[in-house]
XYZ file of C-alpha atoms in Angstrom:
615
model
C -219.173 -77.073 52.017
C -218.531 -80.483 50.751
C -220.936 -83.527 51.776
C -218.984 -85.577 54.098
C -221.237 -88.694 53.083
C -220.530 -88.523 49.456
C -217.858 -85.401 48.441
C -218.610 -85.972 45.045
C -221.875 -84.292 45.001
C -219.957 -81.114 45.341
C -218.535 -81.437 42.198
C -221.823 -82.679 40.395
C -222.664 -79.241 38.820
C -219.142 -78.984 36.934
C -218.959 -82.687 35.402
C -222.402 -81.481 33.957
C -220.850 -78.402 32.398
C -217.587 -80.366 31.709
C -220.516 -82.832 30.075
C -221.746 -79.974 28.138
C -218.374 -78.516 26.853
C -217.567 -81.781 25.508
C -220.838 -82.237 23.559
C -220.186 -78.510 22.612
C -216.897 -79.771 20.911
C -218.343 -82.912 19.207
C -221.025 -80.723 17.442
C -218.374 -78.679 15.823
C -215.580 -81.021 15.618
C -217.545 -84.727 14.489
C -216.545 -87.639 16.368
C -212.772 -86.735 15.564
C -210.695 -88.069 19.177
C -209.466 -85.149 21.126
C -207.047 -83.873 23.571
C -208.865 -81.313 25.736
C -207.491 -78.808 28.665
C -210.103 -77.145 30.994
C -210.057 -75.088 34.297
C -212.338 -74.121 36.701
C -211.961 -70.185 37.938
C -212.892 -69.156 41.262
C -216.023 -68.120 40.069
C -216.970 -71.422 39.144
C -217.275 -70.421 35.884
C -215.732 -73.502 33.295
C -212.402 -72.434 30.518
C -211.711 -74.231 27.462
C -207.860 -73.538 27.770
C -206.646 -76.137 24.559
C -208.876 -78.686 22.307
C -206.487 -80.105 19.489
C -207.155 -83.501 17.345
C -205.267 -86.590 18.593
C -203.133 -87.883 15.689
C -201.609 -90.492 17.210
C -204.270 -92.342 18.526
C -203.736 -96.740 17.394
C -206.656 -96.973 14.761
C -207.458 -100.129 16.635
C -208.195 -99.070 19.675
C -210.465 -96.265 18.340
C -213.068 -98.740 16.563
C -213.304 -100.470 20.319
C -216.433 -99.452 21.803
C -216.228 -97.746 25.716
C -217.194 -99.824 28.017
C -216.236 -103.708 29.656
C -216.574 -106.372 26.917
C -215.638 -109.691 27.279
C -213.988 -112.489 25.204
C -215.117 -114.943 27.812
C -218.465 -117.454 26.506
C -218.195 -115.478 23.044
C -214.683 -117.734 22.803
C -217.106 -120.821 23.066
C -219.892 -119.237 21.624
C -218.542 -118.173 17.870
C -214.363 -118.345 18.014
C -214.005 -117.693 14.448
C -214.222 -114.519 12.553
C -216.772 -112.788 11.568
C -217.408 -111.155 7.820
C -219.278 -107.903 7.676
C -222.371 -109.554 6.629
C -222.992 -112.138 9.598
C -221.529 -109.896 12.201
C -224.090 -107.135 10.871
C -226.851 -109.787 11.056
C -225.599 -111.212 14.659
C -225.914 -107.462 15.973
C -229.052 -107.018 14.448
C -230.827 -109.625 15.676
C -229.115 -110.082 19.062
C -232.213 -108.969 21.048
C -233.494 -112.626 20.069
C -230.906 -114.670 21.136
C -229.542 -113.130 23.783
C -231.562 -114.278 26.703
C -232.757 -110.369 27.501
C -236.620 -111.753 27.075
C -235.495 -114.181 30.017
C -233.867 -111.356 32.320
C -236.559 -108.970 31.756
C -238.935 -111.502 32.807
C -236.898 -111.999 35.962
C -236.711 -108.512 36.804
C -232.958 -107.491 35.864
C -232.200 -104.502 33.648
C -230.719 -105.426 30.226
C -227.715 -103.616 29.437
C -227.556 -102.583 25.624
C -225.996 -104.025 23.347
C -225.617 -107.049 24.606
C -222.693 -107.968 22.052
C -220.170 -106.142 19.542
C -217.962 -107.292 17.189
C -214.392 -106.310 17.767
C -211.905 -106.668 14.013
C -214.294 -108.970 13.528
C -214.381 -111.161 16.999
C -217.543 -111.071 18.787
C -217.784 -109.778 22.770
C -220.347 -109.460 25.649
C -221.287 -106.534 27.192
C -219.287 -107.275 30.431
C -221.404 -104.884 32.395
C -224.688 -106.695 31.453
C -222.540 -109.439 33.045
C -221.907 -107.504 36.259
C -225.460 -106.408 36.278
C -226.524 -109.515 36.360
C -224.175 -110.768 39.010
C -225.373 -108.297 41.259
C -228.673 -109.818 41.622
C -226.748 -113.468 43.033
C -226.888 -114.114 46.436
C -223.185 -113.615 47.256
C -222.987 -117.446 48.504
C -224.078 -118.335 44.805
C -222.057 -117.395 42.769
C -219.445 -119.658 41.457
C -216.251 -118.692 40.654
C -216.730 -119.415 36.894
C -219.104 -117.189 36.969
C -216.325 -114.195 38.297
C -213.971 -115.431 35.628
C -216.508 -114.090 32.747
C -215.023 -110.611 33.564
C -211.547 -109.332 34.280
C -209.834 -109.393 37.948
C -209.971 -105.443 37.655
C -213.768 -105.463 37.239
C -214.069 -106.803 40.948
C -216.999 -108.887 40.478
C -216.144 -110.627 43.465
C -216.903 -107.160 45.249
C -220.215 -106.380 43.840
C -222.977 -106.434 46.738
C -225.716 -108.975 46.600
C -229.522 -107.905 46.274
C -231.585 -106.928 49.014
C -234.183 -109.188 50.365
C -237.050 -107.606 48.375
C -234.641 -108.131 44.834
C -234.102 -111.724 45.713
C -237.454 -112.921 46.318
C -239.216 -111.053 44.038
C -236.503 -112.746 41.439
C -237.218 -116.118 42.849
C -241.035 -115.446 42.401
C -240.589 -114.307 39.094
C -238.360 -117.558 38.131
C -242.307 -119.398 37.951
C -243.530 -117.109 35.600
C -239.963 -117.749 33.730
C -240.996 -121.438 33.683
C -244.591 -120.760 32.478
C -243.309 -118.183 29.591
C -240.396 -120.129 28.424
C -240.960 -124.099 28.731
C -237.004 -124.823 27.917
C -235.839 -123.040 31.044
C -237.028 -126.578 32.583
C -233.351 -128.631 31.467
C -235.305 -132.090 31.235
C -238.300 -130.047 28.698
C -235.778 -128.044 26.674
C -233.612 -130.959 25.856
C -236.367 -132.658 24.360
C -237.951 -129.317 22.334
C -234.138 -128.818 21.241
C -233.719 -131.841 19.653
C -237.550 -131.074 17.973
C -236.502 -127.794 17.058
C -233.318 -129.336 15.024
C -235.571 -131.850 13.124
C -237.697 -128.860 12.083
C -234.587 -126.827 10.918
C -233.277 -129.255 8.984
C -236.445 -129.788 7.579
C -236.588 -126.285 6.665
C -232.881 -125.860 5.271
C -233.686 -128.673 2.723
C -236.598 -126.954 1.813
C -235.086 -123.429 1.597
C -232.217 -125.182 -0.087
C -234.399 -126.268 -3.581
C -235.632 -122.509 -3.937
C -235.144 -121.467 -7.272
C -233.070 -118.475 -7.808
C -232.745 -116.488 -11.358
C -233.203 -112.487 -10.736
C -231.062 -110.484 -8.654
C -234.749 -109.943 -6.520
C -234.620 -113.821 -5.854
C -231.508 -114.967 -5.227
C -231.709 -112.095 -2.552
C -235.317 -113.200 -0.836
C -233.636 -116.660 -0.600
C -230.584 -115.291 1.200
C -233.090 -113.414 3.456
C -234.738 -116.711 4.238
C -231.551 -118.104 5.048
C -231.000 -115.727 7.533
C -234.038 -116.223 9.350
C -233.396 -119.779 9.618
C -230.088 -118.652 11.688
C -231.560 -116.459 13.335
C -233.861 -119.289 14.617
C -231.434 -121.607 15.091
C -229.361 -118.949 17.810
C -233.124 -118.677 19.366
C -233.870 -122.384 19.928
C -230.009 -123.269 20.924
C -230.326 -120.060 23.623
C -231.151 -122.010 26.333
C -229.393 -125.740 25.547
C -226.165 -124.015 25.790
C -226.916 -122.387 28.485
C -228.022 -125.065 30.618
C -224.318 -126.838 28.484
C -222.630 -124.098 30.381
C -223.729 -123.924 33.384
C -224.636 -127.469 34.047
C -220.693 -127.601 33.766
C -219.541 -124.791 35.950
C -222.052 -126.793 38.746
C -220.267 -129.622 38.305
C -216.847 -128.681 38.320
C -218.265 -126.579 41.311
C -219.295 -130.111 42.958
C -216.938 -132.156 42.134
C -213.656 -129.663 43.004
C -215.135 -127.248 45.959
C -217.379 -129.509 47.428
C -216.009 -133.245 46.936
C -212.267 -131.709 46.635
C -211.535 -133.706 43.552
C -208.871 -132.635 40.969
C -209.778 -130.623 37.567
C -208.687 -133.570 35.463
C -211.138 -135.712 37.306
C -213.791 -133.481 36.667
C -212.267 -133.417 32.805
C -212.679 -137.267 32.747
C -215.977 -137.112 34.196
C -217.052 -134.761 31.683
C -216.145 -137.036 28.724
C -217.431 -140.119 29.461
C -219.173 -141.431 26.634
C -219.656 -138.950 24.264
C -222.066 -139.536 21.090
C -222.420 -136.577 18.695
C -222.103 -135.503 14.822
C -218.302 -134.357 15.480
C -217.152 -137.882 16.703
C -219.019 -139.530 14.156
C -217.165 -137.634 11.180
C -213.814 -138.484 13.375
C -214.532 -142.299 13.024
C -215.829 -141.513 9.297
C -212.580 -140.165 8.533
C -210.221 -142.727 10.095
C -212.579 -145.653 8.664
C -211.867 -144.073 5.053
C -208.086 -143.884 5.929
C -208.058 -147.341 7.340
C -209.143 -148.510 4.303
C -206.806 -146.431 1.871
C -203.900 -147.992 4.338
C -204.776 -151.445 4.094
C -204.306 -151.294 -0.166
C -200.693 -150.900 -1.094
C -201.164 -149.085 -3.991
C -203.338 -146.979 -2.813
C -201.280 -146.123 0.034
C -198.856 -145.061 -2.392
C -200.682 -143.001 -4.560
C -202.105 -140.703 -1.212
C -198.258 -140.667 -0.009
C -196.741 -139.525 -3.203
C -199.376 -137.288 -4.703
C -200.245 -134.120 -4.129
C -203.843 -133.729 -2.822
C -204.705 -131.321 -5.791
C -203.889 -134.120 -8.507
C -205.507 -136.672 -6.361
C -208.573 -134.717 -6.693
C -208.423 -135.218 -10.127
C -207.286 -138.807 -10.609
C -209.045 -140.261 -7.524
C -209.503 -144.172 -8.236
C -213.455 -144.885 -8.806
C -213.828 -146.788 -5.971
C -212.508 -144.136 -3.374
C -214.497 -141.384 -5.670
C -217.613 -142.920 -4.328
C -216.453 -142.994 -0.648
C -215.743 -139.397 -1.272
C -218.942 -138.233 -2.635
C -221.181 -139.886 -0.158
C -218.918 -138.310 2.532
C -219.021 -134.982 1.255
C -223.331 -135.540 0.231
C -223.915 -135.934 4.411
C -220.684 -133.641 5.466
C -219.271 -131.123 2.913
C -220.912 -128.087 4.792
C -218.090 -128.548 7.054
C -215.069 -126.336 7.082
C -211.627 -125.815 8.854
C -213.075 -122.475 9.991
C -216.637 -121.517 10.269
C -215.838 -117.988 9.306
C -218.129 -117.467 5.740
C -215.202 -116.559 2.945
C -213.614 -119.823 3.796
C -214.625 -122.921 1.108
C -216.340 -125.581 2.493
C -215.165 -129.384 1.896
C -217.966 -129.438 -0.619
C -216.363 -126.882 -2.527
C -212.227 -127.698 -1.993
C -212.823 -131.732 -1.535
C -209.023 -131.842 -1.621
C -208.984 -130.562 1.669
C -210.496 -133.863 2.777
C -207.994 -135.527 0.478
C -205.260 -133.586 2.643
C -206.331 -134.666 5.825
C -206.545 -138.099 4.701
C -203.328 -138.533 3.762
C -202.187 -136.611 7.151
C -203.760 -140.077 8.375
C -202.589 -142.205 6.030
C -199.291 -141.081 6.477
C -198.975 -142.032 10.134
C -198.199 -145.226 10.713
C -200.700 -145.786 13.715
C -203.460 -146.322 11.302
C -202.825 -149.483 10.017
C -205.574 -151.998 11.050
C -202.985 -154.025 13.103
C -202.318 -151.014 15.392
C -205.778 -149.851 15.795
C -207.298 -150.700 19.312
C -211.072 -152.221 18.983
C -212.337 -148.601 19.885
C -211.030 -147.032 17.180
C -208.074 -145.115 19.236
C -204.601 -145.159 18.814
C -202.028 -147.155 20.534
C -199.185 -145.359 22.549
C -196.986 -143.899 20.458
C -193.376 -145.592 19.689
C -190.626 -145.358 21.546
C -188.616 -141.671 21.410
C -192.070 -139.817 20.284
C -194.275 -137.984 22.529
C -196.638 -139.790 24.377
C -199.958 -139.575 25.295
C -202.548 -141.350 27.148
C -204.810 -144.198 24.580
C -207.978 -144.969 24.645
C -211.498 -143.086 25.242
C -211.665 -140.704 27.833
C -213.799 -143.585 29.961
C -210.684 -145.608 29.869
C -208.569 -142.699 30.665
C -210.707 -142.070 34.179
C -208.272 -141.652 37.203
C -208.360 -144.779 38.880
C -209.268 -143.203 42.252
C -212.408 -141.420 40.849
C -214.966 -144.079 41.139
C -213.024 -144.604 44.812
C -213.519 -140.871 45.456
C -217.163 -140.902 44.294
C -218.135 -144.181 46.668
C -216.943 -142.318 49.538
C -219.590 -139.800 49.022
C -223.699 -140.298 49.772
C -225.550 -141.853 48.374
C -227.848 -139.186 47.449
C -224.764 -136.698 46.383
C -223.543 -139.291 43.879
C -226.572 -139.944 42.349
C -226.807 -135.784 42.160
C -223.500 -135.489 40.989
C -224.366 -138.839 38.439
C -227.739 -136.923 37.213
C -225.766 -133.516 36.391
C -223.070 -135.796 34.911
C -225.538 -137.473 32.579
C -227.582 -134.248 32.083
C -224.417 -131.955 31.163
C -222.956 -134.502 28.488
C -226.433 -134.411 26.709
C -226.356 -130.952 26.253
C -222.679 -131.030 25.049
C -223.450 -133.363 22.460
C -226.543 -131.630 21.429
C -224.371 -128.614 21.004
C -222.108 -130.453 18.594
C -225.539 -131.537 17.091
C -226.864 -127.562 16.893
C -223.373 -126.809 15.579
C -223.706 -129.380 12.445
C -227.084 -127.771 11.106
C -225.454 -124.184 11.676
C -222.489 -125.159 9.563
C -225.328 -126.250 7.276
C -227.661 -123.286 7.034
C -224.209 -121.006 6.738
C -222.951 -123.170 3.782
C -226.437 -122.428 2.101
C -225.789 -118.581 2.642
C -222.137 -118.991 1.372
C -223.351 -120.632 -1.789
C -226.573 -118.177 -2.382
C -223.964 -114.605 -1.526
C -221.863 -116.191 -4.217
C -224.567 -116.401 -6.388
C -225.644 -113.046 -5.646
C -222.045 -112.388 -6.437
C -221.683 -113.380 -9.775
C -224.829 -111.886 -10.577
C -223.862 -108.342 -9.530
C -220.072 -108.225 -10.167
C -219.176 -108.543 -6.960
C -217.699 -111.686 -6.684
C -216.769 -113.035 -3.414
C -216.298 -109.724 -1.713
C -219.995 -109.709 -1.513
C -219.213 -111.114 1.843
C -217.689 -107.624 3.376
C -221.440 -105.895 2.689
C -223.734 -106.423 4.864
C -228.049 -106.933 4.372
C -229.073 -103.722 3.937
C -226.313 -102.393 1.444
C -226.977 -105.692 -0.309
C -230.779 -104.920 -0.629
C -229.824 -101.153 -1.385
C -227.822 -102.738 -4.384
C -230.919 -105.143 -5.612
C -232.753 -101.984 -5.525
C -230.289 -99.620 -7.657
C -230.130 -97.289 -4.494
C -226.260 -98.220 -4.357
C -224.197 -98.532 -7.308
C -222.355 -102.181 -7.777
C -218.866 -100.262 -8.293
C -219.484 -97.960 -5.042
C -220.133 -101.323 -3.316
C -217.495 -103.421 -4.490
C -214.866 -100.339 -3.563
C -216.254 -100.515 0.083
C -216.069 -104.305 0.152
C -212.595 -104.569 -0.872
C -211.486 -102.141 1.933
C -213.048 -103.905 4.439
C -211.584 -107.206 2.909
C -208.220 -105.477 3.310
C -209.135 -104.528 6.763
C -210.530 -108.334 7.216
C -206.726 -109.740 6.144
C -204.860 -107.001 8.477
C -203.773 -109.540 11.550
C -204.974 -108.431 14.580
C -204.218 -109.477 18.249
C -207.160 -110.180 19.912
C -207.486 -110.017 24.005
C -209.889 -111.515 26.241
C -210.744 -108.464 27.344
C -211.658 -104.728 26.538
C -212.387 -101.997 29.572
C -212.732 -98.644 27.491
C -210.745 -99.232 24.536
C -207.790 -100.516 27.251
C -206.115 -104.655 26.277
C -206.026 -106.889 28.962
C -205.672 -110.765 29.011
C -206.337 -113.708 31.436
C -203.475 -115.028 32.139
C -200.183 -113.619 32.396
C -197.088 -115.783 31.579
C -193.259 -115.686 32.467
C -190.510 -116.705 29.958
C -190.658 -120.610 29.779
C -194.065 -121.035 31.155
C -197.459 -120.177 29.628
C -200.665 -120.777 30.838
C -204.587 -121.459 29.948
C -207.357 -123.262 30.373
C -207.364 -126.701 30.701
C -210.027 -128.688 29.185
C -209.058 -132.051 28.230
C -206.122 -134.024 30.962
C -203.189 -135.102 30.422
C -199.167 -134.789 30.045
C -197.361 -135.172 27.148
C -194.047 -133.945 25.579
C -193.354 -133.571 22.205
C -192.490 -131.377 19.216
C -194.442 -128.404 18.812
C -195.837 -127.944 15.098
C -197.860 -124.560 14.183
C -200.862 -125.250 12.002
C -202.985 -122.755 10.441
C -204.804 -125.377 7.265
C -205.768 -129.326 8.943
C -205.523 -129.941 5.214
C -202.012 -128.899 4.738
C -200.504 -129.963 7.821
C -197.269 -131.301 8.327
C -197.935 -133.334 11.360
C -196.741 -136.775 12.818
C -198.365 -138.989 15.641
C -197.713 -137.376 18.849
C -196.640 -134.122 17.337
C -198.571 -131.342 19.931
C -200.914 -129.110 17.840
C -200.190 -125.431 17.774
C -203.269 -122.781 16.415
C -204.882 -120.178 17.360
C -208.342 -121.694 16.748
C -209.678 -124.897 15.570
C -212.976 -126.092 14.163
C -214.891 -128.960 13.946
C -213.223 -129.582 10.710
C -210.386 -130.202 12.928
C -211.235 -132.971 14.636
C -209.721 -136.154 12.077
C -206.563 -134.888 12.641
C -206.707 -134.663 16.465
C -206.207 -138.859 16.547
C -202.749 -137.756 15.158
C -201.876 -135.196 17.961
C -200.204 -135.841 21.338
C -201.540 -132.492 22.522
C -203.064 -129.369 20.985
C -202.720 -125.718 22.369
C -205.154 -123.029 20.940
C -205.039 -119.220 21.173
C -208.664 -119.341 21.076
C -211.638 -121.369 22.526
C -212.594 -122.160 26.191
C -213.809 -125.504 28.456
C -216.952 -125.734 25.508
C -215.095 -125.154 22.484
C -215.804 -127.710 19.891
C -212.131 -129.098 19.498
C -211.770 -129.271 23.507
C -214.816 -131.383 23.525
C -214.086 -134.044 20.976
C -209.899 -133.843 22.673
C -211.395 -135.258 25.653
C -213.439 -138.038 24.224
C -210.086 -138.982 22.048
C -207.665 -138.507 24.844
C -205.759 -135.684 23.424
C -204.710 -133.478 26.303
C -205.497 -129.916 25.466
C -205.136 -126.394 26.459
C -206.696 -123.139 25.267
C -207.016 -119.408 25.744
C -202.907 -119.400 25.513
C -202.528 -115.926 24.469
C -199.868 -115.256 21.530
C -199.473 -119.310 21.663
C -198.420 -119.236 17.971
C -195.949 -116.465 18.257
C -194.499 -117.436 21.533
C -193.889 -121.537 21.167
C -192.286 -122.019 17.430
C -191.939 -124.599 15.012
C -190.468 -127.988 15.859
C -189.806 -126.500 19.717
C -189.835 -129.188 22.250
C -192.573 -128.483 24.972
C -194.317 -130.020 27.651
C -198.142 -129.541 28.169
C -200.417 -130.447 30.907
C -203.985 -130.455 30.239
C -205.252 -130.644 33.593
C -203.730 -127.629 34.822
C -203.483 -125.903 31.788
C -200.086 -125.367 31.203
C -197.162 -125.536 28.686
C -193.712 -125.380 29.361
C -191.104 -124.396 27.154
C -187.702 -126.530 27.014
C -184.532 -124.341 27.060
């Protein structure tokens, strides 16, 4: 009696009682995971035959939620991990930064939640993702777009709207423009950068609030948090349009003109101007100058960075402190419970004399750009210069050949997409500032309630609950040390998760690993794993081996020949400034730090993302 159209409406009636029986179970057994037996008689009637508790299920996989989630954007969006309190926050207020306002304008369902946090690494919703592929015309969607989700997800597959979806979309795309002025690239760009001024404004001003009672020091962190939560608002759309401006023109520039991915790469870096670069040339200036005074030179090579601290000569004191007055809300990792340089100044001290220490950064060797030469004979080499030198010679050929009209396209979404990149490095700076500002106000809050700096692992509300005496201090610092405990525990992350199942990008053989590309180049060398910029024992041309960076990274990426990253996509921070320094890189290598180790000679290609192990 089966419907030969769709047999599965036969057997609607017993997944509802199946349905039924399981909720059944849940309200006697909790949330517990189960192994369940059932039957179906010839009556139709539905047994319980066995229902036992699963014992051996891996406690990771049981705090991942069901559903598709995806690494993918997340890995550009916020790499580092997340503490208790901000991921609590981040969930929280998602609905605000999460372009759903946008999408229900447009029509198109919003999937909730939008994110989750994962051991403490934040995902999309990859079904949101599919939903909103769905509503692309087939012929538009790019295949960056596809790569968001996992092959097994099929979002090649997925059919395109009807006629009625599409053009009531596109209709609805005016009233987008009307409701939302910074869906307009050319308009958001400019109320982006008025935004910033504002926020800055704002953090100064939130930063002189005086604190005293518990009740204070609390309303100011609450403040803080708004001020984030303002920031992820306003920088919705600029990285967006930093995003996609990028898939469009790799799209152009590889499908259409049939130019390589490093030629796209060089095209992307082409004279880059942001906050990150500037604290690169900050840095090598200060080293430059420690290198040019003998004794000097000896005291950074020969001291530990701890004593330097202490017995810094006056004149590089003051250097020092007017770096860290503009910069010391920078960090090697954004994730809160790490100092900033502010607070640990001799991790600026130990990536100084990382630069001192290599010999390309005497004055003599330096080329008038800044950059450093080509490395000396038997070390690796790399490629010198900016990324405008490092152009492929047959680009501008390639690009001639072309219409006039499609070059100046291409030239206009060239121009446009590097102005959002750098405003995202800009965006990035005052985030690092508003989070140092919570960091030093939850420390506060710390010593004033016993908590020290495990007041990181509660979150807002249990926080407030304490301020109010609803939750004793003891009962709160027990729960934050376990999930400090839990926070240490090392824990493989994937770039995906399809109910509660692992699966990653790319798969690799023995002596070949691959990722994603995103600054061109070859280079051999010795492979060193770093895990502290500070503390690294790196030499010019050594490749870089972590499994993320920061923007506290970047001084010591005019050392590398190469970096390879577990973490981080084409928009990380790191891959951005690697391309304007010429520092082939490749990220998204999954298990890069366990498979490639210490002092192994490899080969990596940043163009097409690979790295190659040497027997």
């Amino acid at each position: 009696a089966a419907d030969e159209k769709d047999p599965l409406l036969y057997l609607y009636p017993f997944w509802r009682g199946i349905a039924q029986l399981l909720k059944d179970l849940e309200f006697y057994n909790g949330t517990k995971p189960l192994d369940i037996e059932w039957a179906v008689d010839d009556q139709n009637k539905i047994w319980l035959l066995q229902s036992r508790t699963i014992t051996a299920v891996d406690d990771a996989a049981a705090q991942i939620p069901p559903g598709l989630w995806t690494r993918k954007i997340a890995n550009d969006l916020w790499a580092d991990r997340l503490t208790p309190f901000l991921a609590h926050h981040m969930l929280k207020n998602a609905p605000r930064f999460d372009l759903s306002r946008a999408l229900k304008i447009l029509g198109i369902p919003v999937i909730r939640p939008t994110l989750t946090v994962i051991k403490g690494y934040l995902f999309l919703n990859g079904e949101s993702i599919k939903k909103g592929i769905s509503y692309l015309p087939v012929r538009l969607r790019l295949p960056e777009i596809g790569s968001l989700l996992p092959a097994t997800a099929e979002a090649d597959r997925l059919p395109g709207p009807s006629i009625r979806t599409f053009f009531s979309v596109c209709f609805r795309s005016v009233l987008l423009l009307i409701l939302e002025p910074g869906v307009n690239p050319f308009i958001g760009l400019r109320l982006a950068k008025h935004d910033l001024k504002a926020i800055n404004g704002k953090i100064d001003r939130v930063s002189a609030m005086p604190v005293g009672s518990l009740r204070l020091t609390f309303d100011k962190i609450l403040v803080a948090l708004e001020i984030l939560t303002r920031l992820q608002t306003k920088n919705q759309w600029p990285y967006f349009f930093a995003t996609f401006n990028t898939w469009i023109l790799r799209w152009l520039l590889i499908r259409c003109l049939g130019l390589t991915h490093t030629d796209f790469l060089n095209l992307l870096s082409e004279n880059a101007n942001n906050i990150s670069i500037k604290i690169e040339k900050n840095f090598r200036k200060m080293a430059q100058d420690i290198a040019q005074d003998k004794d000097l030179t000896d005291l950074f090579l020969h001291m530990s960075a701890d004593n330097l601290a202490k017995n810094l000569p006056p004149t590089v004191q003051v250097e020092l402190n007017k770096f860290l007055s503009k910069y010391g809300c920078r960090s090697r990792h954004r994730t809160l419970f790490i100092k900033r340089w502010s607070e640990s100044p001799q991790e600026v001290i130990g990536i100084l004399q990382s630069l001192v220490r290599n010999h390309h950064l005497n004055t003599s060797e330096l080329l008038d750009d800044g950059s450093p030469p080509a490395a000396k004979p038997g070390s690796a080499t790399r490629p010198s210069g900016s990324a405008h030198d490092r152009k492929s010679t047959g680009l501008a050929d390639k690009l001639a050949t072309t219409a006039v009209g499609a070059r100046s396209f291409i030239r206009l979404i060239t121009r446009i997409t590097r102005s959002f990149l750098d405003l995202r490095e800009d965006l990035r700076f005052t985030l690092d500032r508003i989070l140092h500002l919570i960091r030093q106000t939850l420390l506060l809050l710390g010593e004033q309630t016993g908590l020290g700096d495990k007041v990181m692992f509660l979150n807002a509300d249990e926080l407030n609950d304490i301020v109010m005496g609803k939750l004793d201090s003891i009962q709160a610092k027990r729960k934050a040390i376990c999930r400090y405990n839990e926070f240490l525990r090392p824990f493989d992350v994937a770039t995906f998760y399809n109910d509660g199942l692992a699966e990653n990008e790319f798969q690799s053989d023995t002596n070949l690993i691959r990722g994603i590309g995103t600054s061109p180049g070859r280079v051999s060398g010795r492979a060193k794993i770093v895990r502290d910029p500070s503390k690294a024992d790196i030499r010019y041309g050594d490749i870089l081996i972590a499994k993320n960076t920061d923007p506290g990274w970047t001084p010591i990426l005019s050392i590398a020949g190469g970096m390879v990253m577990e973490e981080g996509g084409l928009l990380n921070h790191c891959s951005i400034v690697a391309r304007e320094l010429g520092v082939p890189s490749i990220v998204g290598v999954h298990q890069a730090t366990r498979r490639i180790k210490d002092n192994d000679l490899i080969t990596i290609d940043g163009g097409l993302g690979v790295v190659a192990l040497e027997e």
